[in-house]
CSV table of C-alpha atoms and ligand atoms in Angstrom, one decimal:
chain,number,residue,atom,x,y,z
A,1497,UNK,CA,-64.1,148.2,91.4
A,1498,UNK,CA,-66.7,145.9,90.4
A,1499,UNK,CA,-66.2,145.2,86.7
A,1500,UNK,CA,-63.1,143.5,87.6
A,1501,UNK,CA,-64.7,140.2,88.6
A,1502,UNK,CA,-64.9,138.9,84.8
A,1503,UNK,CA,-65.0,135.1,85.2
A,1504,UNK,CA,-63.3,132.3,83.1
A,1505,UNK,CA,-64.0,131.6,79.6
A,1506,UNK,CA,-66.0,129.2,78.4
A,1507,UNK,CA,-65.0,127.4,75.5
A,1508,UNK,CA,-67.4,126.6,73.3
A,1509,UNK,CA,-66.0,123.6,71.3
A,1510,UNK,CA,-68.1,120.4,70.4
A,1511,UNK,CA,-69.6,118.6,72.9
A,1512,UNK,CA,-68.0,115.6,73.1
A,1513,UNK,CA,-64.6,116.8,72.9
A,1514,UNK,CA,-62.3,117.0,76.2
A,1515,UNK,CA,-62.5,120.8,76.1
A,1516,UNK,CA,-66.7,119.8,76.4
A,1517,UNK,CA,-66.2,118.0,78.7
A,1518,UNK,CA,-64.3,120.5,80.8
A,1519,UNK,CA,-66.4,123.0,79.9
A,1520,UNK,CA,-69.7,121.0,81.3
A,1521,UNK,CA,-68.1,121.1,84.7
A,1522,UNK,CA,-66.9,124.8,84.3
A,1523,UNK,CA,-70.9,125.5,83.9
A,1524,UNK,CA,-71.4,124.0,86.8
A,1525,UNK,CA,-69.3,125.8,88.5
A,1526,UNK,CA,-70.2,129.0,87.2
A,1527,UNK,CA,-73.8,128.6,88.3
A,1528,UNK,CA,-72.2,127.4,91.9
A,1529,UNK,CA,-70.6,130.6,92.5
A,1530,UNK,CA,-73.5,132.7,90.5
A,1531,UNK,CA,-76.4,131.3,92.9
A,1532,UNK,CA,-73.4,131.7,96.0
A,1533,UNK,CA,-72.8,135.4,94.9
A,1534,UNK,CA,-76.4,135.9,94.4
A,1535,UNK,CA,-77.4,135.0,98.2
A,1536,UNK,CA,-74.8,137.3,99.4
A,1537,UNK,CA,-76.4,140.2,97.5
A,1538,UNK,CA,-80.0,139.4,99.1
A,1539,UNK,CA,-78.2,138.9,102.7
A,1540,UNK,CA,-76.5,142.5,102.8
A,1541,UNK,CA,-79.2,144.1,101.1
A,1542,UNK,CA,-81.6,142.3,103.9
A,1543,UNK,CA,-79.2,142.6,107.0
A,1544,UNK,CA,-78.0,146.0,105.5
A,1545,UNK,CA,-81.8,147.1,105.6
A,1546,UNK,CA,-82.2,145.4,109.2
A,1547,UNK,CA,-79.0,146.7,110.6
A,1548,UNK,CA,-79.3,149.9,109.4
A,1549,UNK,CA,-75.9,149.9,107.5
A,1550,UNK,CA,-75.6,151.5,104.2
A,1551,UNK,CA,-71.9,149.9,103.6
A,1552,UNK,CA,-73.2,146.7,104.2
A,1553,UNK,CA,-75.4,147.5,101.3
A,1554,UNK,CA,-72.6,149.0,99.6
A,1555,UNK,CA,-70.8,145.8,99.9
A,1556,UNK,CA,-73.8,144.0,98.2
A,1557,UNK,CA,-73.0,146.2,95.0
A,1558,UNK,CA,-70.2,144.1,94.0
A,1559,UNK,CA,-72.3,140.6,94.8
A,1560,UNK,CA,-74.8,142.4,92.0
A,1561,UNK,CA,-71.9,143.0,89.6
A,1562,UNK,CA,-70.3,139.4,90.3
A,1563,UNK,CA,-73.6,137.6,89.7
A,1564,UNK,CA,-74.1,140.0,86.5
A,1565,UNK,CA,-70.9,138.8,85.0
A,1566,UNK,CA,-71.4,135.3,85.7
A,1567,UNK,CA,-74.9,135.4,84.3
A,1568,UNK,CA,-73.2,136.7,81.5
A,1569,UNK,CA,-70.8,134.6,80.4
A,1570,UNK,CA,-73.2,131.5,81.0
A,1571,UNK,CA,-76.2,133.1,78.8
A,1572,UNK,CA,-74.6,135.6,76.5
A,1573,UNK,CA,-71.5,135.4,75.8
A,1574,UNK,CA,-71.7,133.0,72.9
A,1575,UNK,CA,-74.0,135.4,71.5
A,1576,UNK,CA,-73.9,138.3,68.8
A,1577,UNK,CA,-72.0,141.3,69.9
A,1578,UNK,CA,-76.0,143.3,70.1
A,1579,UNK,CA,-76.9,140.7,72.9
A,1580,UNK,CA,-73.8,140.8,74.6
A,1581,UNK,CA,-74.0,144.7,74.6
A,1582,UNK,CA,-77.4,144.5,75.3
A,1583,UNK,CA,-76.6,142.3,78.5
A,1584,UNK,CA,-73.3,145.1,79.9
A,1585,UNK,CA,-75.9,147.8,79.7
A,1586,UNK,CA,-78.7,145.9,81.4
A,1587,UNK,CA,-75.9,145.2,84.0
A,1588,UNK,CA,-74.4,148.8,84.3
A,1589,UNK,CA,-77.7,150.5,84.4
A,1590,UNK,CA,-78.8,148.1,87.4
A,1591,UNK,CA,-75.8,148.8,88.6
A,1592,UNK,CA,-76.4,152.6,89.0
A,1593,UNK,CA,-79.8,151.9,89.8
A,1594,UNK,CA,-78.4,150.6,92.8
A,1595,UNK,CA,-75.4,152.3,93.3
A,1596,UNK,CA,-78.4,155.6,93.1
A,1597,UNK,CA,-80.0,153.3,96.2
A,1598,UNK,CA,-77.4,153.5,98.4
A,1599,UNK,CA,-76.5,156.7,98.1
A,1600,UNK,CA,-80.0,157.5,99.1
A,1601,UNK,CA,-79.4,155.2,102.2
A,1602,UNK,CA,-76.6,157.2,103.1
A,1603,UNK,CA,-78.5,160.5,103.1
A,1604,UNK,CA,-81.6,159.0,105.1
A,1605,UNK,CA,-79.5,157.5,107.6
A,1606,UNK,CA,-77.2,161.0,108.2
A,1607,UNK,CA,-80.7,162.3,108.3
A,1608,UNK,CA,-82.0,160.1,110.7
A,1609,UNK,CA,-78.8,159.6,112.6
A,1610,UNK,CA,-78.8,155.7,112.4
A,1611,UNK,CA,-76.9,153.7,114.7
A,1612,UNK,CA,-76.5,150.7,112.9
A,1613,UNK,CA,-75.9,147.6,114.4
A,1614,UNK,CA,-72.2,146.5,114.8
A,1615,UNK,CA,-72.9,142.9,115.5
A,1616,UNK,CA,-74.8,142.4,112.1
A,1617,UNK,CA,-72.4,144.0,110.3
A,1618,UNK,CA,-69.3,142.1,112.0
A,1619,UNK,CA,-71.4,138.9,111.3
A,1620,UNK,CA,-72.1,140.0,107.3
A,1621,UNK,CA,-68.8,140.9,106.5
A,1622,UNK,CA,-67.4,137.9,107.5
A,1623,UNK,CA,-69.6,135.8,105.8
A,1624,UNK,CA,-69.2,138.0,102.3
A,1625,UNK,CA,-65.4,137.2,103.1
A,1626,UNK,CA,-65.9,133.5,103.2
A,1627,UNK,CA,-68.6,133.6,100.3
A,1628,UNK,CA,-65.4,135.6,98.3
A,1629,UNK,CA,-62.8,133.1,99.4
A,1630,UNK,CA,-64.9,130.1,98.5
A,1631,UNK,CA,-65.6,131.4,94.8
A,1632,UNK,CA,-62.3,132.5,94.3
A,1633,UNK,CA,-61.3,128.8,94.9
A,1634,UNK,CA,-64.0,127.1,92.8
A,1635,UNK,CA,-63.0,129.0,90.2
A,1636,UNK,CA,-59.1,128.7,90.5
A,1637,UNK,CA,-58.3,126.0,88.6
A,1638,UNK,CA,-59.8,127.4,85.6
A,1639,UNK,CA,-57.8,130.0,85.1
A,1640,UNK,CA,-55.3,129.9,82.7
A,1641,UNK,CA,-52.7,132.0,81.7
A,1642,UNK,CA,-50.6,134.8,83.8
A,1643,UNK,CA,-53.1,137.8,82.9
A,1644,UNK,CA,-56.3,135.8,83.8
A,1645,UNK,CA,-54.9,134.7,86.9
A,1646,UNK,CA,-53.5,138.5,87.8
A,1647,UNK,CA,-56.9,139.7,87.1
A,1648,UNK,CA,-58.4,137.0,89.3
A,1649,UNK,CA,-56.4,138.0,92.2
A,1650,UNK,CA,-56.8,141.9,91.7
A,1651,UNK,CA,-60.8,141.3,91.5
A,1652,UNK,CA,-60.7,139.3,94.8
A,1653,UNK,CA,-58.2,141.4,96.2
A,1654,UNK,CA,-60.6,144.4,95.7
A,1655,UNK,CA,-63.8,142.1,96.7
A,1656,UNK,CA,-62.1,141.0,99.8
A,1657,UNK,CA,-61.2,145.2,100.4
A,1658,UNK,CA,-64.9,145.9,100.1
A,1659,UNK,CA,-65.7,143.1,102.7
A,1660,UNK,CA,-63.0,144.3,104.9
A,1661,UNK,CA,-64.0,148.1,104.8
A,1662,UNK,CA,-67.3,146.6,106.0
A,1663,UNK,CA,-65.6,145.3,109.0
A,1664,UNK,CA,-63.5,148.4,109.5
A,1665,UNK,CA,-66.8,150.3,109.4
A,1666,UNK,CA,-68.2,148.0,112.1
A,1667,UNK,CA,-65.1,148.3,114.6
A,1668,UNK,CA,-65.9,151.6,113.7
A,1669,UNK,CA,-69.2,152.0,114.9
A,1670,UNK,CA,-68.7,149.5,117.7
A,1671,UNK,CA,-65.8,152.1,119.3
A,1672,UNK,CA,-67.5,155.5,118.6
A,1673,UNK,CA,-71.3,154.8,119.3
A,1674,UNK,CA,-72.2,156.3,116.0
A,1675,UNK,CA,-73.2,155.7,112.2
A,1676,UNK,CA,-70.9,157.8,110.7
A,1677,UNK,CA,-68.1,154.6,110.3
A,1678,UNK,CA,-70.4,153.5,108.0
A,1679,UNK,CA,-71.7,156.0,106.3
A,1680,UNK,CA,-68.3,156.9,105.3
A,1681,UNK,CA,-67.4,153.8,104.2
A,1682,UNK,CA,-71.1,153.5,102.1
A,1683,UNK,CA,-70.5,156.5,100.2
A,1684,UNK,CA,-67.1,155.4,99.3
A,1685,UNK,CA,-67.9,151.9,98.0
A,1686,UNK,CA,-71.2,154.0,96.4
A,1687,UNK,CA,-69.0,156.7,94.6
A,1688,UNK,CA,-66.6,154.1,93.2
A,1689,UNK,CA,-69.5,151.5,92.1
A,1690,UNK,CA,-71.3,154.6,90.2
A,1691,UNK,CA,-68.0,155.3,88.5
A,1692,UNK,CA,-68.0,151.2,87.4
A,1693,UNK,CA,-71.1,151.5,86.2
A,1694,UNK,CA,-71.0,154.8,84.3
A,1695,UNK,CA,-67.5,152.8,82.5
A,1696,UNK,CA,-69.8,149.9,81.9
A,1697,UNK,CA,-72.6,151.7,80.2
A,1698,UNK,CA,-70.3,153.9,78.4
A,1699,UNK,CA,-68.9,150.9,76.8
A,1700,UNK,CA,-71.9,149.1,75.9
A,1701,UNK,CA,-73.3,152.5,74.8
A,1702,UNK,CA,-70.5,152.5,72.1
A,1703,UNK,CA,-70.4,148.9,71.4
A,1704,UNK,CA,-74.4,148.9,70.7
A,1705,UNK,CA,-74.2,152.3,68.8
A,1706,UNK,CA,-71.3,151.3,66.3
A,1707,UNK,CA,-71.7,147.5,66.0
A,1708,UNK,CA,-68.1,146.8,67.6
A,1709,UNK,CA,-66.2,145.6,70.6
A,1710,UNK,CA,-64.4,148.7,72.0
A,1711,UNK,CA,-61.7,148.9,74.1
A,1712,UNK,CA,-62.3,149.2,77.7
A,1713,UNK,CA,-60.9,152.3,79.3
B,2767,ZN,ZN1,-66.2,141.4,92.6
């Protein structure tokens, strides 16, 4: 779900050449949407934390994995193949970390039998959507080439699904009076960013351990 988000390439031609150019305002606009998806992770983990909703949290996994791969390709990906791999498994391992953190969530608020707070997570949602919408755009117009572009729209398509599911869970939790809307929804989101991560680590494992790019699954 959230290794999808894999942004543009950079190319890294000389300087002063229009492809430079181009790519001097593609850095920019990396770091635009890296610092935009980077707020949206601290707001859902924040409002997640003072709602009480663990998909809100959920929802912040992909805002990690987003700001991850655009971290990445502004810092590493010019690199040897160890940094690179070095960077994937630095991602996939937080990741899990995470992924790990909302799971626990989950439990303490079935345990505690949370009501979170509908309004909050209403509010959130919509504002991930429009944080999604608004990096999809920015980053349009450099994609180039039918698979780039398909990928684009399937890793917004399943961004804006996460956002959505947050807002399901809220309707949710509005019309029953109880947390389980979003507890559901939490350890969905959870169970398939664990799986993400565990593909993520897997591949940098191999990469790392035989000195090659390998073929994602
Ligand atoms: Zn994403």
């Amino acid at each position: 779900m959230d290794d999808c988000c894999a942004p543009p390439p950079l190319n890294l031609g000389p300087k002063n050449s229009d492809a430079g150019k181009q790519n001097d305002v593609l850095r920019r606009v990396l770091w635009a949407v890296l610092v935009i998806n980077g707020v949206m992770f601290a707001v859902e983990v924040v409002a997640g934390l003072a709602a009480g909703s663990a998909s809100l949290q959920a929802d912040a996994l992909d805002f990690l994995g987003d700001t991850a791969n655009y971290a990445i390709s502004l810092l590493v990906v010019g690199m040897a193949l160890r940094y690179r791999a070095s960077a994937a498994m630095a991602k996939g391992l937080t990741m899990a970390a995470f992924g790990l953190w909302v799971v626990a969530m989950v439990i303490w608020h079935i345990a505690q039998g949370t009501l979170p707070s509908a309004l909050t997570m209403g509010t959130v949602g919509i504002a991930a959507l429009v944080a999604n919408a608004v990096s999809f755009g920015l980053l349009w117009a450099y994609r180039h080439g039918d698979s780039n572009m398909r990928s684009a729209w399937i890793c917004t398509r399943n961004d804006v699904l996460g956002n959505l599911a947050v807002l399901v869970a809220a309707a949710g939790v509005f019309g029953t009076g109880t947390g389980w809307p979003d507890i559901i929804v939490a350890a969905i989101m959870a169970a398939l960013a664990l799986q993400g991560a565990v593909l993520v680590i897997r591949q940098a494992f191999g990469e790392l351990r035989h000195g090659k790019v390998m073929a994602a699954e």
